Amino acid sequence: MDEEQREITPISVDDGSPVGNLADGFSAVRESEGQSPERTEKREGQSSAAEEGGGKPPEQGGGVKRASLKTSTVYNLISKLLTFLIPVITTPYLARVLGETGNGQISYVSSIITYFILGAGLGFSVYGQREIAKCRDNKEVKSRTFWEIFVTKTVTSLVALAVLAAMLFTVGFGEKYNGLMMIMALQVIAVIFDIEYLYMGEENFRTIAIRNILVKLAGLVLIFAFVRSKDDVWIYALYLSCSVLFSYLIMWLGIKKYVTVVPVGTLRPWRHLGGAFVVFLPMVITSLFTTFDKTMIGLLSPNADYDNGCYEQAYKINSVAQTFITVFSSVMISRNAYEYRRGNIDVMNEHIYMTGRYVWFTSVFFVAGFMVLSDNFSSWFLGEGYVEVPLLYRIMCVRLMASGFSIVLGDRFISMGREKSWMIAVAFGAVSNIVINYFMIPVYGAVGAAVATAICEAVILLVMIIMTIIGGGLSVAKLFLPGWRYLIAGGLMGGIMYLMQYFMGYSVWTFLAIGIVGTVVYGGALILMRDGFVIWLLKTAIGKARSLTVRRK
């Protein structure tokens, strides 16, 4: 067993099964359900990715100790949660202070700026992470790759900024939006200094998490201190832009550990344009059914600011839940790209099956919660004026489950260099989203946009499944068939919560009480059905608690 594999393997539990590593954890899950571990070896005649590339798998090196998948996932969860949790904390305040109109203006301008940010980044956030992960054992190659990507991204960012400035000072974006657009243009400049792809490729999610904690907590104080009335929309926009810029700048303090200065003459930055552009296309298409929803509401809805305000609040909370469901994404792209490069195809597939179980476990839980508790939650969280939000929560539940699995399959395509399959699936979803939005938004406003989002996410997942079956190498049945336990448990959870909510009023305390009971019912039902994933989680927690107790003694 090589050094990297030793680093991510065992914490032992009472049955002696190694569960620290996701691949071994999946074997433990299957054993808990009475199935054979089914740890496959490379079949005779099966060539690895490294062998197909004409070389040997890269040797360990680089002098950087990397965290386990489990540790990386925890830090990534902290990082992603803070990105959404701070807005969740501030949402009730901002919903009342800025109102539906102010929030709608921020939402609309943000949707426009996002296109320029995408153009500036040109897919380098994902492409760069994958390329760094591939060569992270060779510091010289990694340094050259890093600086080449940085130079290319600087040029694309300046081009995007120039286009934005030209549009702003010629045709403009509307009198009430131009000032906000100038402030939020800082986010396009910030893309130049975004080097998160280096830390993600190195699987150093700890630094990203610490950075997010510091920036988000400071931002929380600033919002409550300076955003005090409906006239402070520009102050909130300035906070959003400056926090992004500052969070990227402080990441430069630690790069000496990972890269060195290389001679400028050895750089070939333009060689990355093709690969980044392939990743960029599906990212742009994806934006058509995320940010473009808000843009189309602004253009087509008869009550644009109100509908955008409702849609933004619903989408924001839905995204918090999605963060829990897709927390593995950034970690898995790096690790699976690394395993694929080394020819460990079976290990990569076990990672995917395990994350599939996690998607079932979390998505069904959140869907059941949103379906029952949306009215209760919205009544005290947002206050008056957001009448349509509970319905939007329920419609967007489809996004939670569908996007969870499409991200699992999409990340696999990215790790293997099969971005074309990812792009085809996303393109189908984007087309369906735009067409449905065009007809639904003028009549149903934000509700129509939510329906379009739900349908397009389902379309993307369906196409992803088809592309996976065509490409082979992964059992779709093994990914989806385990879901029956979670659906039964989720139905039981939802039924009991519905009965409780029927006899109880709306308040923070009833929401918490019903939620706690629902959580216990969901977990208890899965344990009674001997779901391997939940049993594995319990054993892992018990093993970790015992190891901590032993250390203290």
mmCIF file of C-alpha atoms in Angstrom, residues 190-410:
data_model
loop_
_atom_site.group_PDB
_atom_site.id
_atom_site.type_symbol
_atom_site.label_atom_id
_atom_site.label_comp_id
_atom_site.label_asym_id
_atom_site.label_seq_id
_atom_site.Cartn_x
_atom_site.Cartn_y
_atom_site.Cartn_z
ATOM 1 C CA ALA A 190 -11.303 39.879 -7.638
ATOM 2 C CA VAL A 191 -11.260 36.909 -10.043
ATOM 3 C CA ILE A 192 -7.656 37.798 -10.929
ATOM 4 C CA PHE A 193 -6.556 36.991 -7.380
ATOM 5 C CA ASP A 194 -8.653 33.842 -6.938
ATOM 6 C CA ILE A 195 -6.222 30.952 -6.373
ATOM 7 C CA GLU A 196 -8.551 28.594 -4.508
ATOM 8 C CA TYR A 197 -7.912 26.032 -7.235
ATOM 9 C CA LEU A 198 -4.367 25.600 -5.866
ATOM 10 C CA TYR A 199 -5.576 24.785 -2.349
ATOM 11 C CA MET A 200 -8.388 22.571 -3.611
ATOM 12 C CA GLY A 201 -6.037 20.660 -5.884
ATOM 13 C CA GLU A 202 -3.802 20.120 -2.861
ATOM 14 C CA GLU A 203 -6.890 19.096 -0.854
ATOM 15 C CA ASN A 204 -6.084 21.811 1.673
ATOM 16 C CA PHE A 205 -9.648 22.689 2.622
ATOM 17 C CA ARG A 206 -8.541 23.658 6.135
ATOM 18 C CA THR A 207 -7.007 26.940 4.934
ATOM 19 C CA ILE A 208 -10.113 27.742 2.889
ATOM 20 C CA ALA A 209 -12.371 27.000 5.868
ATOM 21 C CA ILE A 210 -10.356 29.208 8.239
ATOM 22 C CA ARG A 211 -10.351 32.000 5.665
ATOM 23 C CA ASN A 212 -14.114 31.754 5.291
ATOM 24 C CA ILE A 213 -14.662 31.811 9.046
ATOM 25 C CA LEU A 214 -12.656 35.028 9.459
ATOM 26 C CA VAL A 215 -14.126 36.830 6.446
ATOM 27 C CA LYS A 216 -17.738 35.798 7.036
ATOM 28 C CA LEU A 217 -17.731 36.650 10.743
ATOM 29 C CA ALA A 218 -16.215 40.056 10.017
ATOM 30 C CA GLY A 219 -18.837 40.566 7.320
ATOM 31 C CA LEU A 220 -21.610 39.648 9.736
ATOM 32 C CA VAL A 221 -20.558 42.470 12.042
ATOM 33 C CA LEU A 222 -20.312 44.933 9.144
ATOM 34 C CA ILE A 223 -23.803 44.152 7.850
ATOM 35 C CA PHE A 224 -25.495 44.757 11.186
ATOM 36 C CA ALA A 225 -23.371 47.862 11.780
ATOM 37 C CA PHE A 226 -23.817 49.667 8.456
ATOM 38 C CA VAL A 227 -26.881 48.308 6.624
ATOM 39 C CA ARG A 228 -29.655 50.053 8.528
ATOM 40 C CA SER A 229 -32.356 51.167 6.065
ATOM 41 C CA LYS A 230 -33.765 50.706 2.543
ATOM 42 C CA ASP A 231 -31.355 53.399 1.342
ATOM 43 C CA ASP A 232 -28.353 51.226 2.228
ATOM 44 C CA VAL A 233 -28.649 48.847 -0.718
ATOM 45 C CA TRP A 234 -25.375 50.226 -2.118
ATOM 46 C CA ILE A 235 -23.602 49.585 1.207
ATOM 47 C CA TYR A 236 -24.686 45.947 1.115
ATOM 48 C CA ALA A 237 -23.470 45.674 -2.489
ATOM 49 C CA LEU A 238 -20.110 47.181 -1.451
ATOM 50 C CA TYR A 239 -19.819 44.658 1.383
ATOM 51 C CA LEU A 240 -20.506 41.747 -0.985
ATOM 52 C CA SER A 241 -17.822 42.906 -3.416
ATOM 53 C CA CYS A 242 -15.117 43.820 -0.893
ATOM 54 C CA SER A 243 -15.560 40.593 1.059
ATOM 55 C CA VAL A 244 -14.963 38.568 -2.113
ATOM 56 C CA LEU A 245 -11.859 40.578 -3.032
ATOM 57 C CA PHE A 246 -10.376 40.393 0.468
ATOM 58 C CA SER A 247 -11.055 36.658 0.818
ATOM 59 C CA TYR A 248 -9.082 35.986 -2.358
ATOM 60 C CA LEU A 249 -6.185 38.280 -1.453
ATOM 61 C CA ILE A 250 -5.440 36.631 1.896
ATOM 62 C CA MET A 251 -5.063 33.226 0.214
ATOM 63 C CA TRP A 252 -1.775 34.440 -1.286
ATOM 64 C CA LEU A 253 -0.096 34.441 2.128
ATOM 65 C CA GLY A 254 0.438 30.676 2.111
ATOM 66 C CA ILE A 255 1.381 29.813 -1.478
ATOM 67 C CA LYS A 256 5.128 29.473 -0.810
ATOM 68 C CA LYS A 257 4.413 26.096 0.748
ATOM 69 C CA TYR A 258 3.079 24.757 -2.548
ATOM 70 C CA VAL A 259 4.698 26.608 -5.439
ATOM 71 C CA THR A 260 7.941 28.343 -6.315
ATOM 72 C CA VAL A 261 8.836 31.149 -8.678
ATOM 73 C CA VAL A 262 9.623 29.829 -12.158
ATOM 74 C CA PRO A 263 11.386 31.547 -15.070
ATOM 75 C CA VAL A 264 8.912 33.488 -17.174
ATOM 76 C CA GLY A 265 10.453 32.063 -20.328
ATOM 77 C CA THR A 266 9.398 28.534 -19.373
ATOM 78 C CA LEU A 267 5.701 29.440 -19.096
ATOM 79 C CA ARG A 268 3.241 28.431 -21.808
ATOM 80 C CA PRO A 269 0.017 29.891 -20.413
ATOM 81 C CA TRP A 270 -2.088 29.656 -23.574
ATOM 82 C CA ARG A 271 -1.890 25.864 -23.655
ATOM 83 C CA HIS A 272 -4.531 25.811 -20.905
ATOM 84 C CA LEU A 273 -7.118 27.817 -22.824
ATOM 85 C CA GLY A 274 -8.556 24.820 -24.669
ATOM 86 C CA GLY A 275 -8.974 22.644 -21.579
ATOM 87 C CA ALA A 276 -10.389 25.488 -19.504
ATOM 88 C CA PHE A 277 -12.811 26.451 -22.259
ATOM 89 C CA VAL A 278 -14.191 22.898 -22.375
ATOM 90 C CA VAL A 279 -14.963 23.213 -18.655
ATOM 91 C CA PHE A 280 -16.181 26.774 -19.128
ATOM 92 C CA LEU A 281 -18.938 25.887 -21.603
ATOM 93 C CA PRO A 282 -21.012 23.706 -19.253
ATOM 94 C CA MET A 283 -20.423 26.218 -16.445
ATOM 95 C CA VAL A 284 -21.907 28.963 -18.618
ATOM 96 C CA ILE A 285 -24.782 26.718 -19.590
ATOM 97 C CA THR A 286 -25.356 25.884 -15.915
ATOM 98 C CA SER A 287 -25.605 29.595 -15.151
ATOM 99 C CA LEU A 288 -28.489 29.824 -17.609
ATOM 100 C CA PHE A 289 -30.732 27.945 -15.196
ATOM 101 C CA THR A 290 -29.305 29.391 -11.958
ATOM 102 C CA THR A 291 -28.564 33.093 -12.394
ATOM 103 C CA PHE A 292 -30.445 33.442 -15.686
ATOM 104 C CA ASP A 293 -33.665 32.555 -13.871
ATOM 105 C CA LYS A 294 -33.327 35.806 -11.956
ATOM 106 C CA THR A 295 -32.396 37.717 -15.092
ATOM 107 C CA MET A 296 -35.470 36.413 -16.921
ATOM 108 C CA ILE A 297 -37.676 37.278 -13.945
ATOM 109 C CA GLY A 298 -36.302 40.825 -14.143
ATOM 110 C CA LEU A 299 -37.044 40.981 -17.866
ATOM 111 C CA LEU A 300 -40.359 39.104 -18.125
ATOM 112 C CA SER A 301 -42.192 39.290 -14.802
ATOM 113 C CA PRO A 302 -44.870 41.982 -14.421
ATOM 114 C CA ASN A 303 -43.727 42.467 -10.798
ATOM 115 C CA ALA A 304 -39.998 41.862 -11.260
ATOM 116 C CA ASP A 305 -38.469 43.171 -8.017
ATOM 117 C CA TYR A 306 -41.020 41.393 -5.803
ATOM 118 C CA ASP A 307 -40.723 38.093 -7.697
ATOM 119 C CA ASN A 308 -36.928 38.291 -7.689
ATOM 120 C CA GLY A 309 -36.981 39.006 -3.950
ATOM 121 C CA CYS A 310 -39.140 35.921 -3.257
ATOM 122 C CA TYR A 311 -37.151 33.736 -5.638
ATOM 123 C CA GLU A 312 -33.837 34.873 -4.142
ATOM 124 C CA GLN A 313 -34.915 34.036 -0.582
ATOM 125 C CA ALA A 314 -36.211 30.605 -1.575
ATOM 126 C CA TYR A 315 -33.159 29.831 -3.693
ATOM 127 C CA LYS A 316 -30.811 30.926 -0.911
ATOM 128 C CA ILE A 317 -32.325 28.567 1.672
ATOM 129 C CA ASN A 318 -32.547 25.769 -0.873
ATOM 130 C CA SER A 319 -28.849 26.286 -1.600
ATOM 131 C CA VAL A 320 -27.995 25.880 2.098
ATOM 132 C CA ALA A 321 -29.619 22.445 2.041
ATOM 133 C CA GLN A 322 -27.870 21.679 -1.239
ATOM 134 C CA THR A 323 -24.549 22.534 0.422
ATOM 135 C CA PHE A 324 -25.030 19.645 2.854
ATOM 136 C CA ILE A 325 -25.924 17.319 -0.014
ATOM 137 C CA THR A 326 -23.054 18.257 -2.361
ATOM 138 C CA VAL A 327 -20.326 18.975 0.188
ATOM 139 C CA PHE A 328 -18.266 16.096 -1.210
ATOM 140 C CA SER A 329 -18.016 17.658 -4.693
ATOM 141 C CA SER A 330 -14.822 19.737 -4.444
ATOM 142 C CA VAL A 331 -13.064 17.016 -2.457
ATOM 143 C CA MET A 332 -14.001 14.254 -4.881
ATOM 144 C CA ILE A 333 -12.881 16.085 -8.012
ATOM 145 C CA SER A 334 -9.357 16.367 -6.605
ATOM 146 C CA ARG A 335 -9.150 12.863 -5.156
ATOM 147 C CA ASN A 336 -10.835 11.062 -8.048
ATOM 148 C CA ALA A 337 -8.716 12.896 -10.630
ATOM 149 C CA TYR A 338 -5.673 11.791 -8.641
ATOM 150 C CA GLU A 339 -6.864 8.161 -8.382
ATOM 151 C CA TYR A 340 -7.822 8.059 -12.059
ATOM 152 C CA ARG A 341 -4.399 9.380 -13.045
ATOM 153 C CA ARG A 342 -2.809 6.585 -11.012
ATOM 154 C CA GLY A 343 -5.068 3.951 -12.591
ATOM 155 C CA ASN A 344 -7.103 3.222 -9.440
ATOM 156 C CA ILE A 345 -10.433 3.051 -11.270
ATOM 157 C CA ASP A 346 -12.079 0.704 -8.770
ATOM 158 C CA VAL A 347 -11.149 2.947 -5.850
ATOM 159 C CA MET A 348 -12.651 5.913 -7.687
ATOM 160 C CA ASN A 349 -15.889 3.992 -8.321
ATOM 161 C CA GLU A 350 -16.181 3.005 -4.651
ATOM 162 C CA HIS A 351 -15.890 6.696 -3.767
ATOM 163 C CA ILE A 352 -18.774 7.425 -6.134
ATOM 164 C CA TYR A 353 -21.013 4.671 -4.735
ATOM 165 C CA MET A 354 -20.372 5.905 -1.212
ATOM 166 C CA THR A 355 -21.172 9.513 -2.076
ATOM 167 C CA GLY A 356 -24.331 8.250 -3.792
ATOM 168 C CA ARG A 357 -25.450 6.781 -0.455
ATOM 169 C CA TYR A 358 -24.721 10.115 1.172
ATOM 170 C CA VAL A 359 -26.858 11.951 -1.423
ATOM 171 C CA TRP A 360 -29.784 9.589 -0.750
ATOM 172 C CA PHE A 361 -29.395 10.015 3.007
ATOM 173 C CA THR A 362 -29.287 13.833 3.026
ATOM 174 C CA SER A 363 -31.559 14.721 0.089
ATOM 175 C CA VAL A 364 -34.541 12.630 1.203
ATOM 176 C CA PHE A 365 -34.220 14.109 4.699
ATOM 177 C CA PHE A 366 -34.312 17.695 3.398
ATOM 178 C CA VAL A 367 -37.113 17.012 0.916
ATOM 179 C CA ALA A 368 -39.322 15.627 3.686
ATOM 180 C CA GLY A 369 -38.513 18.636 5.865
ATOM 181 C CA PHE A 370 -39.223 21.241 3.200
ATOM 182 C CA MET A 371 -42.482 19.613 2.117
ATOM 183 C CA VAL A 372 -43.928 19.792 5.638
ATOM 184 C CA LEU A 373 -42.267 22.720 7.396
ATOM 185 C CA SER A 374 -41.973 25.386 4.662
ATOM 186 C CA ASP A 375 -44.940 27.469 5.861
ATOM 187 C CA ASN A 376 -43.809 27.304 9.476
ATOM 188 C CA PHE A 377 -40.230 28.254 8.618
ATOM 189 C CA SER A 378 -41.121 31.132 6.306
ATOM 190 C CA SER A 379 -43.616 32.648 8.761
ATOM 191 C CA TRP A 380 -41.020 33.514 11.390
ATOM 192 C CA PHE A 381 -37.815 33.496 9.350
ATOM 193 C CA LEU A 382 -38.766 35.981 6.614
ATOM 194 C CA GLY A 383 -41.769 37.710 8.149
ATOM 195 C CA GLU A 384 -44.533 39.314 6.112
ATOM 196 C CA GLY A 385 -44.335 40.109 2.404
ATOM 197 C CA TYR A 386 -42.915 36.829 1.056
ATOM 198 C CA VAL A 387 -46.169 34.988 0.441
ATOM 199 C CA GLU A 388 -44.945 32.762 -2.399
ATOM 200 C CA VAL A 389 -41.737 31.545 -0.728
ATOM 201 C CA PRO A 390 -43.175 28.393 0.969
ATOM 202 C CA LEU A 391 -44.494 27.147 -2.378
ATOM 203 C CA LEU A 392 -41.120 27.906 -3.978
ATOM 204 C CA TYR A 393 -39.385 25.859 -1.255
ATOM 205 C CA ARG A 394 -41.538 22.834 -2.115
ATOM 206 C CA ILE A 395 -41.075 23.110 -5.864
ATOM 207 C CA MET A 396 -37.304 23.478 -5.499
ATOM 208 C CA CYS A 397 -37.122 20.231 -3.517
ATOM 209 C CA VAL A 398 -36.714 18.454 -6.851
ATOM 210 C CA ARG A 399 -33.445 20.356 -7.290
ATOM 211 C CA LEU A 400 -32.008 18.911 -4.081
ATOM 212 C CA MET A 401 -32.203 15.264 -5.062
ATOM 213 C CA ALA A 402 -31.670 15.649 -8.816
ATOM 214 C CA SER A 403 -28.695 18.003 -8.553
ATOM 215 C CA GLY A 404 -27.093 15.849 -5.862
ATOM 216 C CA PHE A 405 -26.858 12.852 -8.175
ATOM 217 C CA SER A 406 -26.065 14.873 -11.289
ATOM 218 C CA ILE A 407 -23.110 16.420 -9.435
ATOM 219 C CA VAL A 408 -21.910 12.943 -8.424
ATOM 220 C CA LEU A 409 -21.956 11.815 -12.051
ATOM 221 C CA GLY A 410 -20.718 15.154 -13.401
#
